Short mmCIF file of C-alpha atoms in Angstrom, two decimals:
data_model
loop_
_atom_site.label_atom_id
_atom_site.label_comp_id
_atom_site.label_asym_id
_atom_site.label_seq_id
_atom_site.Cartn_x
_atom_site.Cartn_y
_atom_site.Cartn_z
CA UNK N 616 54.51 106.25 92.83
CA UNK N 617 54.65 110.03 93.12
CA UNK N 618 56.97 112.24 95.13
CA UNK N 619 59.72 109.66 95.68
CA UNK N 620 62.41 112.25 95.03
CA UNK N 621 60.77 114.71 97.40
CA UNK N 622 60.51 112.09 100.14
CA UNK N 623 64.16 111.13 99.80
CA UNK N 624 65.19 114.78 99.77
CA UNK N 625 63.22 115.53 102.93
CA UNK N 626 64.73 112.56 104.73
CA UNK N 627 68.26 113.44 103.63
CA UNK N 628 67.93 117.05 104.73
CA UNK N 629 66.34 116.26 108.06
CA UNK N 630 68.28 113.27 109.33
CA UNK N 631 69.78 113.73 112.77
CA UNK N 632 72.62 111.47 113.81
CA UNK N 633 70.75 111.01 117.10
CA UNK N 634 68.13 109.02 115.17
CA UNK N 635 70.69 106.66 113.65
CA UNK N 636 71.32 103.31 115.38
CA UNK N 637 74.73 102.96 117.00
CA UNK N 638 75.51 99.99 114.76
CA UNK N 639 74.95 102.11 111.65
CA UNK N 640 77.14 104.90 113.00
CA UNK N 641 79.89 102.38 113.74
CA UNK N 642 79.55 100.91 110.25
CA UNK N 643 79.87 104.35 108.65
CA UNK N 644 83.13 104.98 110.50
CA UNK N 645 84.53 101.66 109.30
CA UNK N 646 83.52 102.56 105.74
CA UNK N 647 85.51 105.78 106.08
CA UNK N 648 88.51 103.91 107.47
CA UNK N 649 88.38 101.43 104.59
CA UNK N 650 88.18 104.13 101.92
CA UNK N 651 90.92 106.13 103.62
CA UNK N 652 93.34 103.22 103.53
CA UNK N 653 92.56 102.46 99.90
CA UNK N 654 92.88 106.07 98.74
CA UNK N 655 96.12 106.60 100.66
CA UNK N 656 97.71 103.62 98.94
CA UNK N 657 96.35 104.40 95.48
CA UNK N 658 97.63 107.97 95.65
CA UNK N 659 101.08 106.37 95.71
CA UNK N 660 100.70 103.13 93.76
CA UNK N 661 97.79 103.13 91.31
CA UNK N 662 99.01 103.30 87.73
CA UNK N 663 96.18 105.68 86.79
CA UNK N 664 96.74 108.27 89.54
CA UNK N 665 99.68 110.12 87.91
CA UNK N 666 97.67 110.90 84.79
CA UNK N 667 94.73 112.13 86.86
CA UNK N 668 96.99 114.39 88.91
CA UNK N 669 98.82 115.51 85.78
CA UNK N 670 95.59 116.52 84.08
CA UNK N 671 94.42 118.47 87.13
CA UNK N 672 97.75 120.28 87.23
CA UNK N 673 97.63 121.06 83.52
CA UNK N 674 94.19 122.57 84.02
CA UNK N 675 95.49 124.52 87.05
CA UNK N 676 93.00 122.77 89.32
CA UNK N 677 95.72 121.99 91.86
CA UNK N 678 95.79 125.53 93.22
CA UNK N 679 92.87 125.39 95.62
CA UNK N 680 92.57 124.81 99.35
CA UNK N 681 90.74 121.49 99.36
CA UNK N 682 92.68 118.44 100.44
CA UNK N 683 92.71 114.83 99.27
CA UNK N 684 93.68 111.74 101.22
CA UNK N 685 97.41 111.09 101.06
CA UNK N 686 98.20 114.22 99.03
CA UNK N 687 99.98 117.35 100.30
CA UNK N 688 98.57 119.57 97.53
CA UNK N 689 95.40 121.63 97.58
CA UNK N 690 92.86 121.40 94.76
CA UNK N 691 89.73 123.10 93.52
CA UNK N 692 86.75 121.52 95.25
CA UNK N 693 85.35 119.46 92.32
CA UNK N 694 88.87 118.33 91.43
CA UNK N 695 89.46 117.14 94.99
CA UNK N 696 86.25 115.12 94.87
CA UNK N 697 87.11 113.69 91.45
CA UNK N 698 90.63 112.66 92.44
CA UNK N 699 89.63 111.16 95.78
CA UNK N 700 86.70 109.29 94.22
CA UNK N 701 88.85 107.85 91.47
CA UNK N 702 91.52 106.79 93.97
CA UNK N 703 88.93 105.18 96.23
CA UNK N 704 87.90 102.90 93.36
CA UNK N 705 91.31 102.41 91.75
CA UNK N 706 92.21 98.96 93.10
CA UNK N 707 88.69 97.48 93.33
CA UNK N 708 89.12 97.01 97.08
CA UNK N 709 86.22 99.24 98.16
CA UNK N 710 83.00 98.04 99.79
CA UNK N 711 80.00 96.62 97.94
CA UNK N 712 76.23 96.27 98.28
CA UNK N 713 75.15 92.98 96.73
CA UNK N 714 71.48 93.79 96.14
CA UNK N 715 72.34 97.08 94.42
CA UNK N 716 75.37 95.63 92.61
CA UNK N 717 77.50 98.68 93.27
CA UNK N 718 80.23 100.21 95.46
CA UNK N 719 78.59 102.77 97.75
CA UNK N 720 81.44 104.50 99.57
CA UNK N 721 83.76 105.33 96.67
CA UNK N 722 81.64 108.17 95.22
CA UNK N 723 79.88 109.16 98.45
CA UNK N 724 82.70 109.62 100.95
CA UNK N 725 84.90 111.83 98.71
CA UNK N 726 81.97 114.18 98.06
CA UNK N 727 81.25 114.32 101.79
CA UNK N 728 84.90 115.00 102.64
CA UNK N 729 85.14 117.95 100.28
CA UNK N 730 81.74 119.32 101.31
CA UNK N 731 82.90 119.19 104.92
CA UNK N 732 85.91 121.30 104.00
CA UNK N 733 83.70 123.78 102.14
CA UNK N 734 81.40 124.12 105.15
CA UNK N 735 84.04 123.88 107.87
CA UNK N 736 81.98 121.00 109.22
CA UNK N 737 82.67 118.87 112.26
CA UNK N 738 83.31 115.15 112.22
CA UNK N 739 79.75 114.62 113.40
CA UNK N 740 78.35 116.46 110.39
CA UNK N 741 80.64 114.51 108.07
CA UNK N 742 79.41 111.29 109.63
CA UNK N 743 75.78 112.29 109.08
CA UNK N 744 76.58 113.05 105.45
CA UNK N 745 78.20 109.66 104.94
CA UNK N 746 75.21 107.86 106.45
CA UNK N 747 72.76 109.82 104.30
CA UNK N 748 74.72 109.46 101.08
CA UNK N 749 75.41 105.76 101.40
CA UNK N 750 71.83 104.96 102.42
CA UNK N 751 70.36 106.96 99.53
CA UNK N 752 72.73 105.43 96.99
CA UNK N 753 72.01 101.87 98.13
CA UNK N 754 68.26 102.39 98.11
CA UNK N 755 68.36 103.87 94.62
CA UNK N 756 70.51 100.98 93.43
CA UNK N 757 68.08 98.37 94.76
CA UNK N 758 65.01 100.20 93.45
CA UNK N 759 66.60 100.67 90.03
CA UNK N 760 66.61 96.97 89.20
CA UNK N 761 70.34 96.44 88.76
CA UNK N 762 70.00 93.48 86.40
CA UNK N 763 68.20 95.59 83.82
CA UNK N 764 70.53 98.52 84.43
CA UNK N 765 73.64 96.44 83.79
CA UNK N 766 71.93 94.76 80.85
CA UNK N 767 71.78 98.15 79.16
CA UNK N 768 75.55 98.53 79.55
CA UNK N 769 75.58 100.90 82.50
CA UNK N 770 77.88 100.72 85.52
CA UNK N 771 75.84 101.34 88.67
CA UNK N 772 78.55 102.73 90.95
CA UNK N 773 78.79 106.07 89.12
CA UNK N 774 75.17 106.25 87.97
CA UNK N 775 73.68 105.66 91.41
CA UNK N 776 76.74 107.23 92.97
CA UNK N 777 75.93 110.65 91.54
CA UNK N 778 72.77 110.71 93.66
CA UNK N 779 74.50 109.30 96.73
CA UNK N 780 77.25 111.89 96.45
CA UNK N 781 74.65 114.62 96.01
CA UNK N 782 72.77 113.53 99.13
CA UNK N 783 75.98 113.35 101.17
CA UNK N 784 77.24 116.76 100.08
CA UNK N 785 73.81 118.32 100.55
CA UNK N 786 73.51 117.00 104.10
CA UNK N 787 76.98 118.24 105.05
CA UNK N 788 76.31 121.66 103.50
CA UNK N 789 73.03 121.92 105.41
CA UNK N 790 70.66 122.18 102.46
CA UNK N 791 66.89 122.32 102.94
CA UNK N 792 64.62 119.58 101.61
CA UNK N 793 63.66 121.75 98.63
CA UNK N 794 67.30 122.46 97.86
CA UNK N 795 68.18 118.76 98.04
CA UNK N 796 65.40 118.02 95.56
CA UNK N 797 66.82 120.65 93.19
CA UNK N 798 70.28 119.13 93.65
CA UNK N 799 68.97 115.70 92.66
CA UNK N 800 67.45 117.27 89.55
CA UNK N 801 70.81 118.72 88.57
CA UNK N 802 72.65 115.48 89.33
CA UNK N 803 70.31 113.69 86.92
CA UNK N 804 71.81 115.71 84.07
CA UNK N 805 75.28 114.36 84.84
CA UNK N 806 74.40 110.80 85.78
CA UNK N 807 76.62 108.57 83.66
CA UNK N 808 78.63 105.40 83.87
CA UNK N 809 79.43 102.83 81.20
CA UNK N 810 80.66 99.26 81.45
CA UNK N 811 82.62 99.68 78.22
CA UNK N 812 85.84 99.68 80.27
CA UNK N 813 85.57 95.88 80.36
CA UNK N 814 86.60 95.72 76.69
CA UNK N 815 90.19 96.81 77.29
CA UNK N 816 90.59 97.21 81.05
CA UNK N 817 90.24 100.97 80.74
CA UNK N 818 90.89 103.39 83.58
CA UNK N 819 87.52 104.98 82.91
CA UNK N 820 86.17 102.52 85.49
CA UNK N 821 87.96 104.64 88.07
CA UNK N 822 87.45 108.05 86.51
CA UNK N 823 83.69 107.82 86.26
CA UNK N 824 83.38 107.10 90.00
CA UNK N 825 85.42 110.22 90.72
CA UNK N 826 83.24 112.10 88.26
CA UNK N 827 80.16 111.00 90.21
CA UNK N 828 81.67 112.40 93.41
CA UNK N 829 82.43 115.72 91.71
CA UNK N 830 78.98 115.76 90.10
CA UNK N 831 77.27 115.32 93.47
CA UNK N 832 79.33 118.03 95.10
CA UNK N 833 78.64 120.46 92.24
CA UNK N 834 74.91 119.68 92.19
CA UNK N 835 74.65 120.38 95.92
CA UNK N 836 76.61 123.63 95.62
CA UNK N 837 74.41 124.79 92.74
CA UNK N 838 71.27 124.10 94.74
CA UNK N 839 72.68 125.96 97.72
CA UNK N 840 73.26 128.94 95.43
CA UNK N 841 69.62 128.90 94.27
CA UNK N 842 69.94 126.92 91.03
CA UNK N 843 66.72 125.21 89.89
CA UNK N 844 67.02 121.51 89.12
CA UNK N 845 64.47 119.20 87.50
CA UNK N 846 61.73 117.92 89.80
CA UNK N 847 60.89 114.20 90.09
CA UNK N 848 64.48 113.36 89.14
CA UNK N 849 64.09 109.75 90.19
CA UNK N 850 60.52 108.75 89.29
CA UNK N 851 59.64 111.27 86.56
CA UNK N 852 58.67 110.45 82.99
CA UNK N 853 62.21 111.32 81.90
CA UNK N 854 63.71 110.58 85.29
CA UNK N 855 66.47 108.24 86.33
CA UNK N 856 64.44 105.08 86.82
CA UNK N 857 62.62 105.23 83.48
CA UNK N 858 65.70 106.13 81.48
CA UNK N 859 68.16 103.71 83.06
CA UNK N 860 66.13 100.54 83.72
CA UNK N 861 63.16 98.49 82.56
CA UNK N 862 62.63 96.92 85.99
CA UNK N 863 62.69 99.84 88.42
CA UNK N 864 60.47 99.87 91.50
CA UNK N 865 60.47 103.51 92.61
CA UNK N 866 58.48 102.75 95.76
CA UNK N 867 61.34 100.57 97.02
CA UNK N 868 63.44 103.73 97.41
CA UNK N 869 61.46 104.91 100.41
CA UNK N 870 60.21 101.62 101.82
CA UNK N 871 60.95 101.60 105.58
CA UNK N 872 63.24 104.60 105.10
CA UNK N 873 64.84 105.43 108.43
CA UNK N 874 63.69 102.12 109.91
CA UNK N 875 65.56 99.51 107.90
CA UNK N 876 69.13 100.43 106.96
CA UNK N 877 70.70 99.38 103.68
CA UNK N 878 74.09 100.48 105.01
CA UNK N 879 73.93 97.43 107.30
CA UNK N 880 73.93 95.20 104.19
CA UNK N 881 77.22 96.56 102.84
CA UNK N 882 80.13 94.14 102.69
CA UNK N 883 83.86 94.78 102.98
CA UNK N 884 86.26 93.21 100.49
CA UNK N 885 89.11 90.94 101.62
CA UNK N 886 90.52 90.86 98.07
CA UNK N 887 91.12 93.70 95.57
CA UNK N 888 89.02 92.19 92.80
CA UNK N 889 85.48 92.13 91.42
CA UNK N 890 83.07 90.92 94.11
CA UNK N 891 81.66 88.42 91.62
CA UNK N 892 84.76 86.24 92.02
CA UNK N 893 85.30 86.56 95.78
CA UNK N 894 83.45 83.39 96.74
CA UNK N 895 85.48 81.48 94.16
CA UNK N 896 88.70 82.90 95.61
CA UNK N 897 87.48 81.91 99.08
CA UNK N 898 86.93 78.40 97.72
CA UNK N 899 90.40 78.31 96.15
CA UNK N 900 91.97 79.36 99.45
CA UNK N 901 90.05 76.65 101.28
CA UNK N 902 91.30 74.05 98.78
CA UNK N 903 94.84 75.35 99.23
CA UNK N 904 94.66 74.96 103.00
CA UNK N 905 93.04 71.53 102.93
CA UNK N 906 94.87 69.88 100.06
CA UNK N 907 97.82 72.06 98.92
CA UNK N 908 97.94 70.50 95.46
CA UNK N 909 101.00 71.86 93.59
CA UNK N 910 100.13 73.91 90.52
CA UNK N 911 101.79 71.42 88.17
CA UNK N 912 99.61 68.65 89.63
CA UNK N 913 96.35 70.46 88.82
CA UNK N 914 95.15 69.01 85.53
CA UNK N 915 92.10 71.27 85.35
CA UNK N 916 89.78 73.35 87.47
CA UNK N 917 86.26 74.67 87.06
CA UNK N 918 84.84 77.80 88.62
CA UNK N 919 81.09 77.59 89.15
CA UNK N 920 79.37 80.98 89.05
CA UNK N 921 75.96 82.56 88.61
CA UNK N 922 75.11 84.08 85.25
CA UNK N 923 75.74 87.64 86.44
CA UNK N 924 79.23 86.78 87.69
CA UNK N 925 80.02 84.74 84.59
CA UNK N 926 79.37 87.77 82.42
CA UNK N 927 81.72 89.84 84.58
CA UNK N 928 84.60 87.53 85.47
CA UNK N 929 84.22 84.29 83.50
CA UNK N 930 83.45 85.02 79.88
CA UNK N 931 84.72 85.34 77.18
CA UNK N 932 86.93 82.52 78.36
CA UNK N 933 89.95 83.18 76.16
CA UNK N 934 90.29 86.73 77.47
CA UNK N 935 89.57 85.87 81.09
CA UNK N 936 92.20 83.11 80.98
CA UNK N 937 94.89 85.50 79.74
CA UNK N 938 94.38 88.99 81.23
CA UNK N 939 96.92 91.59 80.18
CA UNK N 940 96.24 94.46 82.61
CA UNK N 941 95.44 94.95 86.27
CA UNK N 942 91.78 95.76 85.61
CA UNK N 943 91.42 92.74 83.33
CA UNK N 944 92.95 90.55 86.05
CA UNK N 945 90.60 92.03 88.65
CA UNK N 946 87.73 90.80 86.48
CA UNK N 947 89.29 87.39 85.78
CA UNK N 948 88.11 84.45 87.87
CA UNK N 949 90.93 82.29 86.42
CA UNK N 950 93.52 84.77 87.70
CA UNK N 951 92.09 85.08 91.20
CA UNK N 952 91.57 81.35 91.54
CA UNK N 953 95.01 80.53 90.13
CA UNK N 954 96.76 82.81 92.63
CA UNK N 955 94.63 81.40 95.42
CA UNK N 956 95.35 77.78 94.49
CA UNK N 957 99.07 78.41 94.17
CA UNK N 958 99.76 80.80 97.05
CA UNK N 959 96.75 80.67 99.35
CA UNK N 960 96.13 84.42 99.02
CA UNK N 961 95.08 87.23 96.71
CA UNK N 962 96.43 90.69 97.50
CA UNK N 963 97.20 93.94 95.73
CA UNK N 964 100.88 93.09 95.28
CA UNK N 965 99.94 89.90 93.42
CA UNK N 966 98.90 91.91 90.38
CA UNK N 967 102.48 93.11 90.02
CA UNK N 968 104.18 89.78 90.74
CA UNK N 969 101.77 87.16 89.38
CA UNK N 970 100.09 88.64 86.31
CA UNK N 971 103.05 87.81 84.07
CA UNK N 972 104.25 84.77 86.02
CA UNK N 973 104.49 81.81 83.59
CA UNK N 974 103.26 79.28 86.17
CA UNK N 975 100.19 81.35 86.95
CA UNK N 976 99.46 81.95 83.27
CA UNK N 977 99.77 78.25 82.52
CA UNK N 978 97.43 77.42 85.39
CA UNK N 979 94.91 80.04 84.24
CA UNK N 980 94.67 78.30 80.87
CA UNK N 981 93.46 75.17 82.69
CA UNK N 982 90.78 76.98 84.70
CA UNK N 983 87.33 77.08 83.12
CA UNK N 984 84.36 79.15 84.29
CA UNK N 985 80.95 77.49 84.08
CA UNK N 986 77.37 78.21 85.02
CA UNK N 987 76.50 76.50 88.31
CA UNK N 988 72.82 75.90 89.10
CA UNK N 989 73.42 75.70 92.86
CA UNK N 990 75.26 79.00 92.80
CA UNK N 991 72.56 80.58 90.63
CA UNK N 992 69.90 79.53 93.13
CA UNK N 993 71.56 81.69 95.80
CA UNK N 994 71.64 84.81 93.59
CA UNK N 995 70.81 87.70 93.99
CA UNK N 996 70.73 87.46 97.79
CA UNK N 997 74.31 86.17 97.70
CA UNK N 998 77.06 85.97 95.08
CA UNK N 999 78.31 82.45 95.71
CA UNK N 1000 81.03 80.43 94.00
CA UNK N 1001 82.36 76.91 93.63
CA UNK N 1002 85.83 75.67 92.65
CA UNK N 1003 86.52 72.07 91.65
CA UNK N 1004 90.03 70.85 90.87
CA UNK N 1005 91.05 67.61 89.19
CA UNK N 1006 94.59 66.39 89.75
CA UNK N 1007 96.90 64.69 87.27
CA UNK N 1008 96.26 61.42 89.14
CA UNK N 1009 92.51 61.77 88.69
CA UNK N 1010 91.55 62.91 92.18
CA UNK N 1011 88.86 65.57 92.47
CA UNK N 1012 88.35 68.15 95.22
CA UNK N 1013 85.54 70.69 95.38
CA UNK N 1014 84.57 73.61 97.59
CA UNK N 1015 81.32 75.61 97.53
CA UNK N 1016 81.24 79.00 99.27
CA UNK N 1017 77.66 80.28 99.52
CA UNK N 1018 78.51 83.61 101.16
CA UNK N 1019 81.81 85.35 100.39
CA UNK N 1020 83.91 86.63 103.26
CA UNK N 1021 83.18 90.22 104.16
CA UNK N 1022 79.42 90.09 103.70
CA UNK N 1023 77.35 90.90 106.81
CA UNK N 1024 76.37 87.21 107.06
CA UNK N 1025 80.04 86.18 106.90
CA UNK N 1026 81.72 89.32 108.19
CA UNK N 1027 85.29 90.42 108.55
CA UNK N 1028 85.96 91.17 112.20
CA UNK N 1029 87.05 94.64 113.26
CA UNK N 1030 90.51 93.14 113.82
CA UNK N 1031 90.51 91.86 110.22
CA UNK N 1032 89.39 95.26 108.95
CA UNK N 1033 92.16 96.87 110.96
CA UNK N 1034 94.64 94.39 109.47
CA UNK N 1035 93.41 95.32 105.97
CA UNK N 1036 93.83 99.01 106.83
CA UNK N 1037 97.34 98.41 108.16
CA UNK N 1038 98.28 96.47 105.05
CA UNK N 1039 97.33 99.47 102.95
CA UNK N 1040 98.88 102.29 104.99
CA UNK N 1041 101.80 100.86 107.00
CA UNK N 1042 104.31 101.30 104.14
CA UNK N 1043 103.56 105.03 104.14
CA UNK N 1044 102.55 105.88 107.72
CA UNK N 1045 104.40 103.39 109.86
CA UNK N 1046 102.82 101.64 112.84
CA UNK N 1047 102.31 104.70 115.03
CA UNK N 1048 100.89 106.72 112.15
CA UNK N 1049 98.47 103.97 111.16
CA UNK N 1050 97.27 103.60 114.74
CA UNK N 1051 96.74 107.35 115.14
CA UNK N 1052 94.76 107.67 111.90
CA UNK N 1053 92.54 104.66 112.62
CA UNK N 1054 91.84 105.90 116.15
CA UNK N 1055 90.95 109.38 114.84
CA UNK N 1056 88.39 107.87 112.46
CA UNK N 1057 86.80 105.71 115.15
CA UNK N 1058 86.30 108.87 117.22
CA UNK N 1059 84.92 110.82 114.25
CA UNK N 1060 81.77 112.12 115.93
CA UNK N 1061 83.89 113.97 118.49
CA UNK N 1062 86.29 115.63 116.02
CA UNK N 1063 85.90 119.42 115.61
CA UNK N 1064 87.14 119.48 112.01
CA UNK N 1065 89.11 117.59 109.38
CA UNK N 1066 92.54 119.23 109.35
CA UNK N 1067 94.02 116.60 111.66
CA UNK N 1068 92.55 113.82 109.52
CA UNK N 1069 94.28 115.03 106.38
CA UNK N 1070 97.51 115.67 108.29
CA UNK N 1071 97.49 112.14 109.71
CA UNK N 1072 96.85 110.71 106.23
CA UNK N 1073 99.99 112.27 104.71
CA UNK N 1074 102.73 109.74 103.92
CA UNK N 1075 105.72 109.85 106.21
CA UNK N 1076 107.69 107.07 104.53
CA UNK N 1077 108.55 107.16 100.84
CA UNK N 1078 105.34 108.77 99.61
CA UNK N 1079 104.37 111.71 97.42
#
C-alpha cells in the first residue's frame, strides 16, 4: 500500500481535539496522570536515575530551561525528553497495548511535554499531541506484526515509540502534514531498541525509551526548521516495516483512522512488572485470598503461560527462578507469583524487601513456568495466565485469569487509578499536593500552560 506515511502525517497534523471522542480525551488525561506519578517516584527512587542525571550534568545538558517531572533543574530540550522518558519506563509500571506489545505513553508523553514547553503550548494543545502520538504509535505497533519484530530481537516500545514521539511533538509544535512526513523520515534513521537487556537486567531497557522520546522531539524540530527527511518512512522499500518485521501489514496503520481508536485498547498496570506475568499474579492473589496456603506448605506451583510470555518471564527456568536484579525480577513469573502467594500483593517496594528474602527465594525454586494450551488460545487478544499450587498434603488449587486486571475488558476504576497515583506520589507530595496535581491533570484542556504542572510535581517531602 502506497502513501501510508503521508496519510498518517496528514491525520497527525490536522487532528482537532473537537473531533476526538470524550472517552478518548478522558483516557489521554489518565495516561498523563499515570506517567506523571511513575516519573515523579522514579526521579527519587529508581536506581538508574542518578547515573542518567549524572551523565547529563557531565555533558552540561542540565543548563537549559526545559523541565522534567519531579526535578527542580532545567535541561536542554532533548535531555529533558530523554530523562523523562527513561524515568517513565524505569519501574515497568507504565501502560501497555496488548496487540502492539508495547508501552505507548512512556516515549510519547515526555516528547509532548517538552514540545509544549518549546512552543509555549496550552494544556489543550498538549492533550492533542498526546492523543496523536499514542494513537500513531499503537497503530504502527499493530501493523508492524509484533511477533516477528520481537523474534528479530527488537524491543517495540522504543522502535515504535520513536514515531509516536515524533507525531506527538509535531502536533504540539504545529507542523504541517509535509513537515510531519519529513519528521517521520528523520525518525526512521534513529529508530532503535534491542531486547538484549534481558540477558543481564540492563538499564538500557529504560534508556532506549528515553532515547525514543528525544529522537521524536529532535526529528520534529528538524522538520520545523526545514530539514528534509526520507519519504515513505513506514512503507518504503527500506522503510520501517520492511526492515523491522517479516509480517507487517502497512494498510493496518490507517484502517479506520480517526474512527476506531487504539488508545481505547490501552491497559493500565496494577503491578510494576512485565505485562506478560500480570494474569499469573492476579491468579496468585486470588489463590491467596481464597486459600491462604502458607509458603512452607506449598510443595510446588506451576505458572501456565502463552509462548510469548514464557519467552519473556518464564524461561530459562534457572534464571527466572533466581533473579538477581530488579529488572530480572520484573521479568520473572516465579518472583511475582511467589510474592503474590505469600503476601497477597506485588508492589514497587517488594523488589527491595522480597528479592533477597530467603523464604521468597526458596518458594521461587518450587515454581515452574509451563506452556498452557488454554492460555495460548486466548493470545494475542489477551495475555492470560494460570497458577496451580500443590500443597505438602497433596491438595491442589488452580486459578485461571483470562484477562489481566487493568485491561479495558477488566479495567481499573478511576478510584483505583487514583489510588495507584497516590501510592506513587504521596511520599513526596503529601495528600494535598497529590490531590492538587491530579485535579490539574483532569482539567488539562483548560490549562493555559504547563508551569503550574511542573511546580505541582516538585517534591515537598524528602525529595531531590
